[in-house]
Coordinates of C-alpha atoms and ligand atoms in Angstrom, one line a residue:
X1 CA 31.6 8.3 -12.5
X2 CA 28.0 9.5 -12.4
X3 CA 25.4 7.5 -14.2
X4 CA 23.9 9.3 -17.1
X5 CA 21.2 11.7 -16.1
X6 CA 18.7 10.0 -18.4
X7 CA 18.8 6.8 -16.4
X8 CA 15.1 6.4 -15.7
X9 CA 13.8 5.4 -12.3
X10 CA 11.4 2.8 -13.8
X11 CA 14.4 1.0 -15.3
X12 CA 16.0 1.0 -11.9
X13 CA 12.8 -0.6 -10.5
X14 CA 12.9 -3.3 -13.1
X15 CA 16.6 -3.8 -12.7
X16 CA 16.4 -4.1 -8.9
X17 CA 13.5 -6.4 -8.9
X18 CA 15.1 -8.6 -11.5
X19 CA 18.4 -8.6 -9.7
X20 CA 16.6 -9.6 -6.5
X21 CA 14.6 -12.4 -8.2
X22 CA 17.6 -13.8 -10.0
X23 CA 19.9 -13.9 -7.1
X24 CA 17.7 -14.8 -4.2
X25 CA 19.4 -13.1 -1.3
X26 CA 20.8 -10.5 -3.7
X27 CA 24.3 -9.2 -3.5
X28 CA 23.0 -6.3 -5.7
X29 CA 26.1 -6.8 -7.8
X30 CA 28.5 -6.3 -4.9
X31 CA 31.5 -8.5 -4.0
X32 CA 30.2 -11.5 -2.0
X33 CA 33.1 -11.4 0.4
X34 CA 32.3 -9.1 3.3
X35 CA 36.0 -8.5 4.0
X36 CA 36.4 -7.3 0.5
X37 CA 33.6 -4.7 1.0
X38 CA 34.5 -3.7 4.5
X39 CA 37.4 -1.2 4.0
X40 CA 35.4 0.7 1.5
X41 CA 32.3 0.7 3.7
X42 CA 34.2 1.9 6.8
X43 CA 35.6 4.7 4.7
X44 CA 32.0 5.6 3.6
X45 CA 30.9 5.8 7.2
X46 CA 33.9 7.8 8.3
X47 CA 33.5 10.2 5.4
X48 CA 29.8 10.6 6.1
X49 CA 30.3 11.3 9.8
X50 CA 33.0 13.8 9.2
X51 CA 31.2 15.6 6.5
X52 CA 28.1 15.8 8.6
X53 CA 30.0 17.6 11.3
X54 CA 31.0 20.4 9.0
X55 CA 28.8 23.5 8.5
X56 CA 28.1 24.0 4.8
X57 CA 31.3 25.2 3.2
X58 CA 32.8 25.4 6.7
X59 CA 36.4 24.8 7.6
X60 CA 37.2 22.1 10.1
X61 CA 36.5 23.1 13.6
X62 CA 39.1 21.1 15.6
X63 CA 42.6 20.4 14.5
X64 CA 42.1 16.6 15.1
X65 CA 39.4 16.6 12.4
X66 CA 40.6 15.4 9.0
X67 CA 41.6 18.1 6.6
X68 CA 39.8 18.9 3.4
X69 CA 42.6 17.1 1.5
X70 CA 42.1 13.9 3.6
X71 CA 38.3 14.0 3.0
X72 CA 38.9 14.4 -0.7
X73 CA 41.4 11.5 -0.7
X74 CA 38.8 9.2 1.0
X75 CA 36.2 10.3 -1.6
X76 CA 38.4 9.7 -4.5
X77 CA 39.3 6.2 -3.2
X78 CA 35.6 5.5 -2.9
X79 CA 35.2 6.7 -6.5
X80 CA 37.9 4.3 -7.6
X81 CA 36.6 1.4 -5.6
X82 CA 33.0 1.9 -6.6
X83 CA 33.3 2.7 -10.3
X84 CA 32.4 0.2 -12.9
X85 CA 29.6 2.3 -14.1
X86 CA 31.4 2.8 -17.4
X87 CA 30.3 -0.7 -18.3
X88 CA 26.7 0.0 -17.2
X89 CA 24.4 0.2 -20.2
X90 CA 21.3 2.2 -19.3
X91 CA 18.9 0.4 -21.6
X92 CA 15.9 -1.5 -20.3
X93 CA 16.4 -4.2 -23.0
X94 CA 19.9 -4.7 -21.8
X95 CA 18.9 -4.8 -18.2
X96 CA 17.8 -8.3 -18.3
X97 CA 21.2 -9.3 -19.5
X98 CA 22.7 -8.3 -16.2
X99 CA 20.3 -10.4 -14.2
X100 CA 20.2 -13.5 -16.3
X101 CA 23.7 -14.0 -17.8
X102 CA 26.9 -14.3 -15.9
X103 CA 27.7 -10.7 -16.8
X104 CA 29.0 -9.2 -13.6
X105 CA 26.5 -6.7 -12.1
X106 CA 27.7 -3.3 -11.1
X107 CA 27.5 -2.9 -7.3
X108 CA 24.5 -0.7 -7.1
X109 CA 24.6 0.2 -3.4
X110 CA 28.3 1.0 -3.6
X111 CA 27.8 3.3 -6.6
X112 CA 24.8 5.0 -5.2
X113 CA 26.4 5.6 -1.8
X114 CA 29.5 7.0 -3.4
X115 CA 27.4 9.4 -5.5
X116 CA 25.4 10.6 -2.5
X117 CA 28.6 11.2 -0.6
X118 CA 29.9 13.2 -3.5
X119 CA 26.9 15.5 -3.2
X120 CA 27.5 15.8 0.5
X121 CA 31.2 16.5 0.0
X122 CA 30.4 19.3 -2.6
X123 CA 27.9 20.8 -0.2
X124 CA 30.0 20.7 2.9
X125 CA 33.5 21.5 1.7
X126 CA 33.0 23.4 -1.6
X127 CA 30.4 26.0 -0.5
X128 CA 28.3 24.7 -3.4
X129 CA 25.0 24.6 -1.5
X130 CA 22.9 25.9 -4.4
X131 CA 24.4 23.6 -7.0
X132 CA 24.0 20.6 -4.7
X133 CA 20.4 21.5 -4.0
X134 CA 19.8 21.5 -7.8
X135 CA 21.7 18.3 -8.3
X136 CA 20.0 16.5 -5.5
X137 CA 16.5 17.7 -6.6
X138 CA 17.2 16.3 -10.1
X139 CA 18.4 12.9 -8.8
X140 CA 15.1 11.1 -8.6
X141 CA 16.8 7.8 -9.4
X142 CA 18.8 8.0 -6.2
X143 CA 15.6 8.5 -4.2
X144 CA 13.9 5.7 -6.1
X145 CA 16.9 3.5 -5.1
X146 CA 16.6 4.5 -1.4
X147 CA 12.9 3.6 -1.5
X148 CA 12.8 0.4 -3.4
X149 CA 16.1 -1.3 -3.2
X150 CA 15.6 -4.2 -0.8
X151 CA 16.6 -2.6 2.5
X152 CA 17.5 -5.7 4.4
X153 CA 19.9 -6.7 1.6
X154 CA 21.5 -3.3 1.6
X155 CA 21.9 -3.4 5.3
X156 CA 23.3 -7.0 5.3
X157 CA 25.7 -6.0 2.6
X158 CA 27.0 -3.2 4.9
X159 CA 25.9 -0.2 2.9
X160 CA 23.9 1.5 5.7
X161 CA 25.6 4.8 5.0
X162 CA 23.6 5.2 1.8
X163 CA 20.5 5.8 4.1
X164 CA 22.5 8.1 6.3
X165 CA 23.6 10.2 3.3
X166 CA 20.1 10.2 1.9
X167 CA 18.7 11.5 5.2
X168 CA 21.2 14.3 5.4
X169 CA 20.8 15.4 1.8
X170 CA 17.0 15.5 2.1
X171 CA 17.4 18.4 4.5
X172 CA 18.5 20.5 1.5
X173 CA 15.5 19.7 -0.6
X174 CA 12.7 22.3 -0.6
X175 CA 9.2 21.4 0.4
X176 CA 6.9 20.4 -2.5
X177 CA 4.4 22.9 -3.8
X178 CA 1.5 23.1 -1.5
X179 CA -0.9 21.2 -3.8
X180 CA 1.5 18.2 -3.7
X181 CA 2.5 18.3 -0.1
X182 CA 0.6 15.4 1.3
X183 CA 2.1 15.6 4.7
X184 CA 1.0 19.2 5.3
X185 CA -2.4 18.3 4.0
X186 CA -2.8 15.5 6.4
X187 CA -1.7 17.8 9.2
X188 CA -4.2 20.4 8.2
X189 CA -7.0 17.9 8.2
X190 CA -5.9 16.3 11.4
X191 CA -8.9 17.6 13.3
X192 CA -11.2 15.7 10.9
X193 CA -14.7 15.8 12.2
X194 CA -17.0 12.9 12.9
X195 CA -19.3 12.3 10.1
X196 CA -16.7 12.6 7.4
X197 CA -15.3 9.5 5.8
X198 CA -12.1 8.2 7.4
X199 CA -8.9 9.6 5.8
X200 CA -5.4 9.3 6.9
X201 CA -5.8 12.5 8.8
X202 CA -8.5 10.7 10.8
X203 CA -6.1 7.9 11.5
X204 CA -3.7 10.3 13.1
X205 CA -6.6 11.9 14.9
X206 CA -7.9 8.5 16.2
X207 CA -4.4 7.8 17.5
X208 CA -4.2 11.1 19.1
X209 CA -7.6 10.6 20.9
X210 CA -6.7 7.0 22.0
X211 CA -3.2 7.7 23.2
X212 CA -3.0 11.5 23.8
X213 CA 0.1 11.5 21.5
X214 CA 0.2 12.9 18.0
X215 CA 2.1 10.1 16.3
X216 CA 4.0 12.6 14.2
X217 CA 5.7 13.9 17.3
X218 CA 7.1 10.4 17.9
X219 CA 8.7 10.8 14.5
X220 CA 9.7 14.3 13.8
X221 CA 10.4 16.0 17.1
X222 CA 12.9 13.4 18.3
X223 CA 10.5 12.7 21.1
X224 CA 10.9 9.4 22.8
X225 CA 8.0 7.1 22.2
X226 CA 7.5 3.7 23.8
X227 CA 7.5 0.6 21.7
X228 CA 3.8 0.0 22.3
X229 CA 2.9 3.3 20.7
X230 CA 4.6 2.3 17.5
X231 CA 2.8 -1.1 17.6
X232 CA -0.5 0.6 18.3
X233 CA -0.1 2.9 15.4
X234 CA 0.5 0.1 13.0
X235 CA -2.5 -1.8 14.3
X236 CA -4.8 1.2 13.9
X237 CA -3.5 2.1 10.4
X238 CA -3.6 -1.3 8.9
X239 CA -7.1 -2.1 10.2
X240 CA -8.3 0.7 7.9
X241 CA -6.2 0.1 4.8
X242 CA -8.6 2.1 2.6
X243 CA -8.0 5.2 4.7
X244 CA -4.2 4.7 5.0
X245 CA -2.7 6.8 2.2
X246 CA 0.8 7.7 1.4
X247 CA 1.5 9.7 4.5
X248 CA 0.0 7.0 6.7
X249 CA 2.1 4.3 4.9
X250 CA 5.3 6.3 5.6
X251 CA 4.2 6.6 9.3
X252 CA 3.5 2.9 9.4
X253 CA 7.0 2.1 7.9
X254 CA 8.5 4.4 10.5
X255 CA 6.6 2.6 13.2
X256 CA 7.9 -0.8 12.1
X257 CA 11.5 0.5 11.9
X258 CA 11.2 2.1 15.3
X259 CA 10.2 -1.3 16.7
X260 CA 13.1 -3.0 15.0
X261 CA 15.4 -0.4 16.5
X262 CA 14.2 -0.9 20.1
X263 CA 15.4 -4.5 19.7
X264 CA 18.8 -3.2 18.9
X265 CA 20.1 -2.1 22.3
X266 CA 23.6 -3.2 23.2
X267 CA 24.4 -4.4 19.7
X268 CA 28.1 -3.8 18.9
X269 CA 28.5 -1.5 16.0
X270 CA 30.3 -3.6 13.4
X271 CA 28.5 -6.8 14.2
X272 CA 25.9 -6.3 11.5
X273 CA 23.6 -9.0 12.7
X274 CA 19.9 -8.6 13.1
X275 CA 17.4 -10.9 14.7
X276 CA 14.7 -12.6 12.7
X277 CA 12.2 -10.3 14.3
X278 CA 14.1 -7.3 13.2
X279 CA 14.5 -8.5 9.7
X280 CA 10.7 -9.1 9.5
X281 CA 10.0 -5.6 10.8
X282 CA 12.3 -4.1 8.3
X283 CA 10.6 -6.0 5.5
X284 CA 7.2 -5.0 6.8
X285 CA 8.3 -1.4 6.8
X286 CA 9.5 -1.5 3.2
X287 CA 6.3 -3.3 2.2
X288 CA 4.4 -0.2 3.4
X289 CA 6.7 2.1 1.3
X290 CA 6.3 0.0 -1.8
X291 CA 2.5 0.0 -1.4
X292 CA 2.6 3.8 -1.6
X293 CA 5.2 4.0 -4.4
X294 CA 2.6 4.3 -7.1
X295 CA 2.2 7.9 -6.2
X296 CA 5.6 8.7 -7.7
X297 CA 4.9 7.3 -11.2
X298 CA 3.0 10.3 -12.4
X299 CA 5.3 12.9 -10.9
X300 CA 8.2 14.6 -12.6
X301 CA 11.7 13.8 -11.3
X302 CA 12.2 16.9 -9.1
X303 CA 8.7 16.5 -7.6
X304 CA 9.5 12.9 -6.8
X305 CA 12.5 14.0 -4.8
X306 CA 10.6 16.8 -3.1
X307 CA 7.8 14.4 -2.1
X308 CA 10.2 11.7 -0.9
X309 CA 12.1 14.2 1.2
X310 CA 9.0 15.9 2.6
X311 CA 7.7 12.5 3.7
X312 CA 11.0 11.3 5.1
X313 CA 11.6 14.6 7.0
X314 CA 8.3 13.9 8.7
X315 CA 9.0 10.2 9.2
X316 CA 12.8 9.9 9.1
X317 CA 12.9 6.3 7.9
X318 CA 16.3 6.6 6.3
X319 CA 17.7 7.9 9.6
X320 CA 16.3 4.8 11.3
X321 CA 17.7 2.5 8.7
X322 CA 21.1 4.1 9.2
X323 CA 20.8 3.7 12.9
X324 CA 20.0 0.0 12.4
X325 CA 23.3 -0.2 10.5
X326 CA 25.0 1.2 13.7
X327 CA 25.5 4.7 12.4
X328 CA 24.8 7.3 15.1
X329 CA 22.0 9.5 13.8
X330 CA 19.8 12.1 15.4
X331 CA 16.1 11.4 15.0
X332 CA 14.7 14.8 14.3
X333 CA 15.5 17.2 11.4
X334 CA 19.2 17.9 11.2
X335 CA 20.1 21.4 12.2
X336 CA 20.6 22.7 8.7
X337 CA 16.8 22.6 8.2
X338 CA 14.6 25.4 9.5
X339 CA 13.2 23.8 12.6
X340 CA 9.8 25.2 13.3
X341 CA 8.5 25.9 9.9
X342 CA 5.2 24.2 10.8
X343 CA 4.6 26.5 13.8
X344 CA 4.5 29.6 11.7
X345 CA 2.9 28.1 8.6
X346 CA -0.5 29.7 8.1
X347 CA -1.8 26.7 6.1
X348 CA -1.9 24.7 9.4
X349 CA -5.0 26.5 10.6
X350 CA -7.7 23.9 11.0
X351 CA -10.6 24.2 8.7
X352 CA -14.1 23.4 9.9
X353 CA -14.4 20.2 8.1
X354 CA -12.1 18.4 5.7
X355 CA -13.6 17.7 2.3
X356 CA -14.7 14.1 2.1
X357 CA -12.3 12.1 0.0
X358 CA -13.6 11.2 -3.4
X359 CA -13.8 7.4 -3.6
X360 CA -15.8 7.0 -6.7
X361 CA -16.6 9.2 -9.7
X362 CA -18.7 8.6 -12.9
X363 CA -19.5 5.0 -11.9
X364 CA -20.6 2.6 -14.6
X365 CA -19.5 4.9 -17.4
X366 CA -17.4 3.4 -20.1
X367 CA -16.4 6.0 -22.7
X368 CA -13.2 4.6 -23.9
X369 CA -11.2 1.5 -24.5
X370 CA -9.5 0.3 -22.3
X371 CA -12.1 1.5 -19.8
X372 CA -11.0 3.9 -17.1
X373 CA -11.1 2.9 -13.4
X374 CA -13.9 4.8 -11.7
X375 CA -12.9 4.1 -8.1
X376 CA -9.9 5.8 -6.5
X377 CA -7.2 3.4 -5.2
X378 CA -8.7 3.9 -1.7
X379 CA -12.2 3.2 -3.0
X380 CA -11.1 0.0 -4.8
X381 CA -9.3 -1.2 -1.7
X382 CA -12.4 -0.5 0.4
X383 CA -14.6 -2.6 -1.9
X384 CA -12.2 -5.6 -2.0
X385 CA -11.7 -5.6 1.7
X386 CA -15.5 -5.2 2.5
X387 CA -16.2 -8.1 0.2
X388 CA -13.5 -10.3 1.8
X389 CA -14.6 -9.5 5.3
X390 CA -18.3 -9.9 4.6
X391 CA -17.8 -13.1 2.5
X392 CA -15.7 -14.8 5.2
X393 CA -18.3 -13.9 7.9
X394 CA -21.2 -15.2 5.7
X395 CA -19.3 -18.4 5.3
X396 CA -18.6 -18.6 9.0
X397 CA -22.3 -18.2 9.8
X398 CA -23.2 -20.7 7.0
X399 CA -25.1 -18.2 4.9
X400 CA -24.8 -19.2 1.2
X401 CA -23.9 -16.4 -1.1
X402 CA -22.4 -16.0 -4.6
X403 CA -21.3 -13.4 -7.0
X404 CA -24.0 -11.8 -9.0
X405 CA -24.5 -9.6 -12.1
X406 CA -21.4 -7.5 -13.0
X407 CA -19.4 -8.9 -10.1
X408 CA -19.9 -12.5 -11.5
X409 CA -18.9 -11.2 -15.0
X410 CA -15.9 -9.6 -13.5
X411 CA -14.9 -12.7 -11.6
X412 CA -15.1 -15.0 -14.6
X413 CA -14.0 -12.7 -17.4
X414 CA -11.6 -10.2 -15.8
X415 CA -10.5 -11.9 -12.6
X416 CA -11.7 -9.1 -10.3
X417 CA -13.8 -6.0 -10.2
X418 CA -14.8 -4.4 -13.6
X419 CA -12.8 -1.2 -13.8
X420 CA -16.0 0.9 -14.4
X421 CA -17.9 -0.6 -11.4
X422 CA -18.0 1.1 -8.0
X423 CA -19.9 -1.5 -6.0
X424 CA -20.3 -5.2 -5.9
X425 CA -23.5 -7.3 -6.1
X426 CA -23.9 -10.6 -4.4
X427 CA -26.8 -13.0 -4.1
X428 CA -27.8 -14.4 -0.7
X429 CA -29.8 -17.5 -0.3
X430 CA -33.0 -16.4 1.3
X431 CA -33.5 -19.5 3.5
X432 CA -30.2 -18.7 5.2
X433 CA -30.8 -15.0 5.4
X434 CA -32.5 -14.8 8.8
X435 CA -29.1 -15.5 10.3
X436 CA -28.0 -12.0 9.2
X437 CA -30.4 -10.4 11.6
X438 CA -29.0 -12.3 14.6
X439 CA -27.2 -10.1 17.2
X440 CA -24.2 -12.4 16.9
X441 CA -23.8 -11.8 13.2
X442 CA -24.4 -8.0 13.6
X443 CA -21.7 -7.9 16.3
X444 CA -19.2 -9.8 14.2
X445 CA -20.0 -7.5 11.3
X446 CA -19.5 -4.4 13.5
X447 CA -16.2 -5.8 14.7
X448 CA -15.2 -6.1 11.1
X449 CA -16.0 -2.4 10.6
X450 CA -19.1 -3.0 8.6
X451 CA -22.7 -2.1 9.0
X452 CA -25.8 -3.4 7.2
X453 CA -28.8 -1.5 6.0
X454 CA -31.9 -3.4 5.2
X455 CA -33.8 -2.0 2.3
X456 CA -37.1 -3.8 2.7
X457 CA -38.9 -2.9 -0.5
X458 CA -36.0 -4.1 -2.5
X459 CA -35.4 -7.4 -0.5
X460 CA -31.9 -6.2 -0.4
X461 CA -29.2 -5.6 2.2
X462 CA -26.6 -3.0 1.7
X463 CA -23.2 -3.4 3.5
X464 CA -21.2 -0.3 4.2
X465 CA -18.1 0.8 6.0
X466 CA -19.1 2.0 9.5
X467 CA -17.2 5.2 8.9
X468 CA -19.1 6.2 5.8
X469 CA -21.9 8.5 6.9
X470 CA -25.5 7.3 6.4
X471 CA -27.7 9.2 4.1
X472 CA -31.3 9.0 3.1
X473 CA -31.8 6.8 0.1
X474 CA -33.8 8.9 -2.4
X475 CA -35.5 5.7 -3.7
X476 CA -36.8 4.7 -0.3
X477 CA -40.4 5.8 0.2
X478 CA -40.1 5.8 4.0
X479 CA -36.8 7.6 4.0
X480 CA -34.8 4.6 4.9
X481 CA -31.1 5.1 5.4
X482 CA -28.3 3.8 3.3
X483 CA -24.8 4.9 2.7
X484 CA -22.7 6.5 0.1
X485 CA -20.4 4.4 -2.2
X486 CA -18.6 2.2 -1.9
X487 CA -20.8 -0.6 -0.7
X488 CA -21.7 -4.3 -1.3
X489 CA -25.3 -5.0 -2.2
X490 CA -26.7 -8.3 -1.3
X491 CA -29.9 -9.4 -3.2
X492 CA -32.0 -12.1 -1.8
X493 CA -32.5 -15.2 -4.0
X494 CA -35.0 -17.9 -3.5
X495 CA -36.5 -21.0 -5.2
X496 CA -38.7 -20.0 -8.2
X497 CA -40.5 -22.7 -10.1
X498 CA -39.3 -26.3 -9.9
X499 CA -35.5 -26.6 -10.1
X500 CA -34.8 -22.9 -10.6
X501 CA -34.0 -19.8 -8.5
X502 CA -34.5 -16.1 -9.0
X503 CA -34.0 -12.8 -7.3
X504 CA -37.0 -12.0 -5.1
X505 CA -36.9 -8.4 -6.3
X506 CA -35.9 -7.7 -9.8
X507 CA -34.8 -4.2 -10.3
X508 CA -33.9 -4.6 -14.0
X509 CA -35.6 -6.4 -16.8
X510 CA -32.4 -8.3 -17.5
X511 CA -32.6 -9.9 -14.1
X512 CA -36.2 -11.0 -14.6
X513 CA -35.1 -14.5 -15.5
X514 CA -34.8 -17.6 -13.4
X515 CA -31.7 -19.7 -13.2
X516 CA -31.0 -23.4 -12.7
X517 CA -30.9 -24.3 -9.1
X518 CA -28.3 -27.0 -9.8
X519 CA -25.7 -24.2 -10.0
X520 CA -26.2 -23.7 -6.3
X521 CA -27.7 -26.7 -4.6
X522 CA -27.8 -30.4 -5.5
X523 CA -29.9 -33.1 -4.1
X524 CA -29.7 -33.4 -0.3
X525 CA -28.9 -29.7 -0.3
X526 CA -25.4 -30.5 -1.6
X527 CA -23.4 -27.2 -2.0
X528 CA -22.5 -26.9 -5.7
X529 CA -20.9 -23.5 -5.6
X530 CA -17.3 -23.0 -6.7
X531 CA -14.5 -20.9 -5.2
X532 CA -12.8 -18.2 -7.3
X533 CA -10.5 -15.3 -6.7
X534 CA -11.8 -11.8 -7.2
X535 CA -8.6 -9.7 -7.1
X536 CA -7.2 -10.8 -3.7
X537 CA -10.6 -11.7 -2.3
X538 CA -12.0 -15.2 -2.2
X539 CA -15.6 -15.5 -3.5
X540 CA -18.2 -18.0 -4.6
X541 CA -19.7 -18.5 -8.0
X542 CA -22.5 -20.8 -9.1
X543 CA -21.2 -24.0 -10.6
X544 CA -19.3 -23.0 -13.8
X545 CA -21.8 -24.2 -16.5
X546 CA -24.6 -22.5 -14.7
X547 CA -22.6 -19.3 -14.1
X548 CA -21.9 -19.2 -17.8
X549 CA -25.6 -19.7 -18.6
X550 CA -26.4 -16.8 -16.3
X551 CA -23.9 -14.5 -18.0
X552 CA -25.2 -15.6 -21.5
X553 CA -28.7 -14.6 -20.4
X554 CA -27.9 -11.4 -18.7
X555 CA -25.1 -10.0 -20.9
X556 CA -25.6 -11.8 -24.2
X557 CA -23.8 -14.9 -25.6
X558 CA -20.7 -12.9 -26.6
X559 CA -19.8 -11.6 -23.1
X560 CA -16.4 -13.3 -23.3
X561 CA -15.4 -11.2 -26.3
X562 CA -17.5 -8.1 -26.3
X563 CA -17.5 -5.2 -23.9
X564 CA -20.8 -3.4 -23.7
X565 CA -21.9 -0.2 -22.1
X566 CA -24.8 0.1 -19.7
X567 CA -27.4 0.2 -22.4
X568 CA -25.9 -2.7 -24.3
X569 CA -24.1 -0.7 -26.9
X570 CA -20.9 -2.3 -28.1
X571 CA -17.8 -0.5 -26.8
X572 CA -15.1 -3.0 -27.9
X573 CA -14.9 -6.3 -29.6
X574 CA -11.7 -8.2 -28.6
X575 CA -9.3 -8.9 -31.4
X576 CA -7.1 -11.9 -31.5
X577 CA -4.5 -11.7 -28.8
X578 CA -6.4 -9.3 -26.6
X579 CA -7.9 -10.4 -23.3
X580 CA -10.1 -9.0 -20.5
X581 CA -8.2 -11.0 -17.9
X582 CA -6.5 -8.8 -15.4
X583 CA -8.4 -5.7 -16.5
X584 CA -9.7 -4.9 -13.1
X585 CA -10.0 -2.1 -10.5
X586 CA -6.9 -1.9 -8.4
X587 CA -5.3 -2.2 -5.9
X588 CA -7.0 -5.4 -4.7
X589 CA -5.4 -5.4 -1.2
X590 CA -3.9 -5.8 1.3
X591 CA -7.0 -7.4 2.9
X592 CA -7.8 -8.0 6.5
X593 CA -8.4 -11.5 7.8
X594 CA -11.4 -10.8 10.1
X595 CA -11.9 -14.4 11.0
X596 CA -8.4 -14.6 12.5
X597 CA -8.8 -11.3 14.2
X598 CA -12.1 -12.4 15.8
X599 CA -10.7 -15.6 17.0
X600 CA -7.9 -13.7 18.6
X601 CA -10.1 -11.2 20.3
X602 CA -13.0 -13.4 21.5
X603 CA -16.1 -15.1 20.9
X604 CA -18.0 -13.4 18.1
X605 CA -18.2 -16.3 15.8
X606 CA -20.8 -19.1 15.9
X607 CA -20.0 -21.9 18.4
X608 CA -17.3 -20.0 20.0
X609 CA -19.3 -18.9 23.1
X610 CA -20.0 -22.5 24.1
X611 CA -16.5 -23.8 24.3
X612 CA -13.4 -22.3 23.1
X613 CA -12.3 -24.7 20.3
X614 CA -8.7 -25.8 19.8
X615 CA -8.4 -22.9 17.4
X616 CA -8.6 -20.2 20.0
X617 CA -6.6 -22.1 22.6
X618 CA -3.9 -22.2 20.0
X619 CA -4.0 -18.5 19.4
Ligands
NAG1 C1 -16.9 -9.3 -33.0 O1 -16.0 -9.8 -33.9 C2 -16.2 -11.1 -34.4 C3 -15.2 -11.5 -35.4 O2 -13.9 -11.1 -34.9 C4 -17.6 -11.1 -35.1 O3 -17.9 -12.4 -35.6 C5 -18.7 -10.6 -34.2 O4 -19.9 -10.5 -34.8 C6 -18.3 -9.2 -33.6 N1 -19.3 -8.9 -32.6 C7 -20.0 -7.8 -32.6 C8 -21.0 -7.6 -31.6 O5 -19.8 -6.9 -33.5

């Protein structure tokens, strides 16, 4: 009955994704006829609810409760109905066969739910708490299934009790070792001080300051929170994607599901219908979980289970999913878990100041092939989102800009940020640059969460996240302020001799060239720049032939094939079949759309103050 223990979670990922792609609204291998599934599903719910009422290994409390024999007979019926695993081949190479041929798929949610109920049965009727604890902690593929199988599909198919059983079993799983316990770390740093870079602890803190509610109490203490609190938390968290780590993503998922649930009042239990809004909220919730799922790839199986359960104890998303399926669940920890562990935990003492998160390390260094990424995931996301926000504001204010130096190389050759880079360089057309000093641009910039520092002796602007503390730039003679990484540097460019442009200030000999103006501006000031993607961000490059000429001059004619270190030493020469494309710093999003945001909130953009155009009426 049980799938082999060696069944790897990664295969499950591939399999679920492929099954979903192949079948559209996937049945996940289950019978398409709801009536055919329903008897089995009702049995699952009944078994779950009855098992939950038992104390571990406890006898039934009331004579009208089903006897152990009855419970066992339900379980064995489920095992018969949801078998079919004997035909399951646990080989990634075979996995595609299931999705692409007419080979019948095993009904994954049916199998997984039955297996989780088996664990629950062993725990509650067989006094096998220790064994079940072991088994559950080893079952990382079950938890991977709960996280990544398309939730809305599982709900629509009627297998909500899989989430209910998952929630209940998590109460058995011990907390992760302290070094890995992200939730308790976030709690410890909750009182993050001003002046430190924003972390997810700060997001919880911000929420606390704004609303006088610790969002985690909305989740874990069963405390009633109004719908607007959930909505507010999502807004706050997703405006600062670079600071929203795993714990914050789980909190955001919880917030989406809690909103979906408040739409659920008065729904009859077996109706299994959700509004479009609810479906969207469930999908948004799962998107948050998937964004955080990378954290699990480097962990051992038992650690994956510990971490999943620690996070879902704090933000009981599986419980909410089960409730969406009409299964009565309590919000807080179930009674089998020690309730106030956190109150007595000495690690919860607030330190003076949380350590600043490391966003970048050993920037520009390439010491191996393929090159290592030097920004953390949060750092990479910060750079892409800064660039996207800044770029769209520059466009809105009609300030011409384009990718420069390593960022241009990254755009054309790799499709995004070079893995070894920690910042992005752009060029800004000097005749447009005065606009950047206007109060209006500064206000729009601030609303986007950015701040600019002018570094006069370099003819350069540096754009930073407002939260990143300013620091004296050691190169600045008059002690001008700048910020720590990550940032976007904007170098002013102007007309040089006839028909060419150059950077006004040339920091490096390799930039001491001038470049053809017709990559930027044609006659009658026609804009000749081209659009490209840089990860998920939209950027400008000079017209392609001139971009290539630029790269030839700055990086050598063989830039398409040869990777060089900072001093020009060759690191790698591509062989046939190898490519730089896609070798970029990740993740590249999600990115904010600051233009849309600013149209929604008011008149920060040019022209908007005079009359509100049809755009804002519409919004
Ligand atoms: C890279 O390899 C090609 C042949 O594959 C060779 O022609 C070229 O000179 C090499 N480049 C360097 C910098 O070694």
